Amino acid sequence: MTSTRRPGAPLLVQLLTLTGLALVAAWATSTLLLFLLPPPAPDFYRLSEIESTYAGRQSVPNDRRPLIRDVRSEAPAPELKGGAFAAIRTKFAADLKIPETDIIIAGERGPISDRNVGRVVRDRASRSSADDQHILIAPFQLGVRQADGSWLVIQPKPSFGLTNWQKRLAIWFSLSALAMAPITWLFARRLTRPIQVFADAAERLGRDPGAPPLEVHGPAEIGVAARAFNEMQGRLRRYVEDRTAMVGAIAHDLRTPLTRLRFRIESLPEDQRRKYAADLDQMEEMIADTLAFVRDATRPGERTLLELSSLVESLCDEMAETGSSTEVERSEKVILEGDPMALRRLVSNLLENAVKFGGQARARVFSDAGSAVVEIDDDGPGIPPADSEKVFEPFYRREPSRSRETGGIGLGLAVVRSIARGHGGDVSLINRAGGGLTARVQLPL
């Protein structure tokens, strides 16, 4: 019975909810960064540190980038104007006893940096040293003209990689992402789980058409698809059952006119009666095989765990005891879930075909890529590539005779493929390069 559990919210609503939660989380993270982390402060340098660097000594603390000297042919630009920079230039010229016109302070400054960041840096500098109130904020370039016309430029060493502020931001965002990862994973699993269940149900339908209906739950779209899937499965099952029942009914009803024909040919001459009786025997054999095929298709057996290698070995041993040339390679144990009687008939049909058309049968069982594989070789003439699929059609025979001795009525391979596909697998016939044919059955583990 189909479950009537109420479907969840539509997939669109759930995706919008996940997107909204991500935006809220990003907003909350930004807000926490704004209020919890201190604002970034650029590196600042006192005039005494710049003068030491000019003299060839390094006196910048390790918490800031060092100052470097560079000789250039041209003066640094653009020049910074303003009272504070003029005072620094005057002080620098007086301390080093050089003309003030030979000194240029260059760099880029925005109005916000000049008023806000500069004020914060000067407050910090004044708390750490009250003697030197002349400071420059990175980035800057202080150039001094030399006697040969070149310029000795002092500037903070260019930084590579992340600054301390950027590192703190990266760590914070990484921690936020780690905190959100479990929630995102649970939400994504909630969205994808119904789709996975839907895919498993489709796979199960391919293996067992009589599988129970898919349970309807998850987003509304999945619920609609699941109900449509259940209806399709029901229609397919009824269609196959109706067609199979129709074939069985026709085959069963044909027995009555055949019985009447047997009575009517009794009055015929002996030679004619013998020919008609042979045709009637052939028709009864076809009807019996058809009814057996329909019975096996409409009454699937209970599936249990079985050891496929032992099944193949036992069938080869039984056929060898009756005089058939069969052998099996000792192989690994392969366990799968299936209908023991159906699989027994599948292997038996292939072994009988190999002995009948190829003289002998050599079987082996192994596992390959999550599937159980049964291969049966014979030494027969093989089949043309054009007939590799036709031989699986019911009642199709490459040899025109309908004699039991030369191959029956053409339902053996149709039964084999029906059983293999009913277990979610398939069967194929492969011509070997050295001659002979290999029947290969692949069943999912």
Phi, psi and omega in degrees: 000136181290134178291145181251024178301137184291128180298155178281191181296153178303153181299323178299316180297319181293322177294319177296323178296316179297319178296318178297319178297321178296319178294319178297319179297319178295320178295318180296320179297316179297320179296317178296320177299321183295322186263335186263319183276140178291152180293149180288137178243129180289163177293139177234153186224132177282157181297326179296324178291322179293320179294322178296320178294321178298325180278357178098010178248146180251119183231022181273131178300161184289344181281359177232160178294143180288160175269143180235158177247144183213134180261128182230161178273339182239158181286146177294151181211160355279151182285139179272130180253157176138161183297320182295319181289326177295321180293320179295318179298318179296316181295317180297316180296320180292319182292322183264357177057054176230158181297140180293334180289346179269009183240133177227132173250119184237162179156183179245132179224134173258162182296325181291317180297319182297318187272318188265301183297319179300322179294319179296317182294320181293324176297318179293320180294322181291329179287330181272334180205119181270350185277326185243104181259000178268114182226155173237139182258131178293145005269144177206166175221122177250116183250139178236124180287133180265173185295329181274006178094350178281173182237130173266114186253132177247129182206160175294143179296130180302139182266144176237136183093199185271143172282171179301320179296317179294324177296318178297319177297317180298318179296318181296314180294325177295317178295322178295319179296320178296322179292326181275343185301313179299321180295316179297319180297316179297319181293316179295322178296322178296325180284321187271340183301313178299326179293321178294320177298320179296317179295320178296322179294321178296319177295320180294325178297322178295328179277321185221098181300339179267019180296153180296156180298157179287134178288133184269109174199172183099198179301160183300322180296320178294323178298318178296316179295321180294318178296320177295322179296316179296320178295319178297316179299318178296318179295318178297317180296317179294323180297312180296318180296319180295316180295317180295318179295324179295315178298318179296320180294319179297314181297322180292317183290337179292342181293329181295307177295331177295321178295319178296321179296325179297321178292323185287333182278355180296332182274357181279161175300160188300314183295320178290319181298324180295318179294315180295321180297323178295318177297319179294322177298319178296319179295319179295323178296318178297318180295317180297316179295323178294317178297322177295319178297316179295319181298317180292327182285330185264351180235074180294136181282169179287135183267133180223169175286132179218157181260109189293323181298318179295323178299313181294319180297318181295320179293320178296320179295318180297318180290325178295325179294334179269008176101358179283147180272094180228146175211157182223139176280133176291124187223182180293158177282125180240116183250131176217171179258124181192181178272111185301316182294319180295315180294326177297319179292322178301307182294320180298317179299317181292320178296317180296319178297318181297318180290320185290316186257345182238001176088323180204166182229133176237118187247153174208152181228135177203168177253145183208116175053049176078014180229149171269134185237130173244123178239133180233118182260150170223173181250028181281188182282352184080191180225150175296145179304330181293337182260006185295336177257329182296328184295345179271355179284141179301137176070007177272130177223133177288331178265123190291341183291146176255015182291143177299325181292334183251015170134006176074213186247002175095027177255352185299307181289330175297320177295319180300311180294321179299317180292316181298314180289332175294338177263010179084011181244206179197171180225146179216157177245129186233126174284130179275150183297323181275006182106151181096175185230144175242122173266122186242120178249129179239123182234135180291140178279000000 
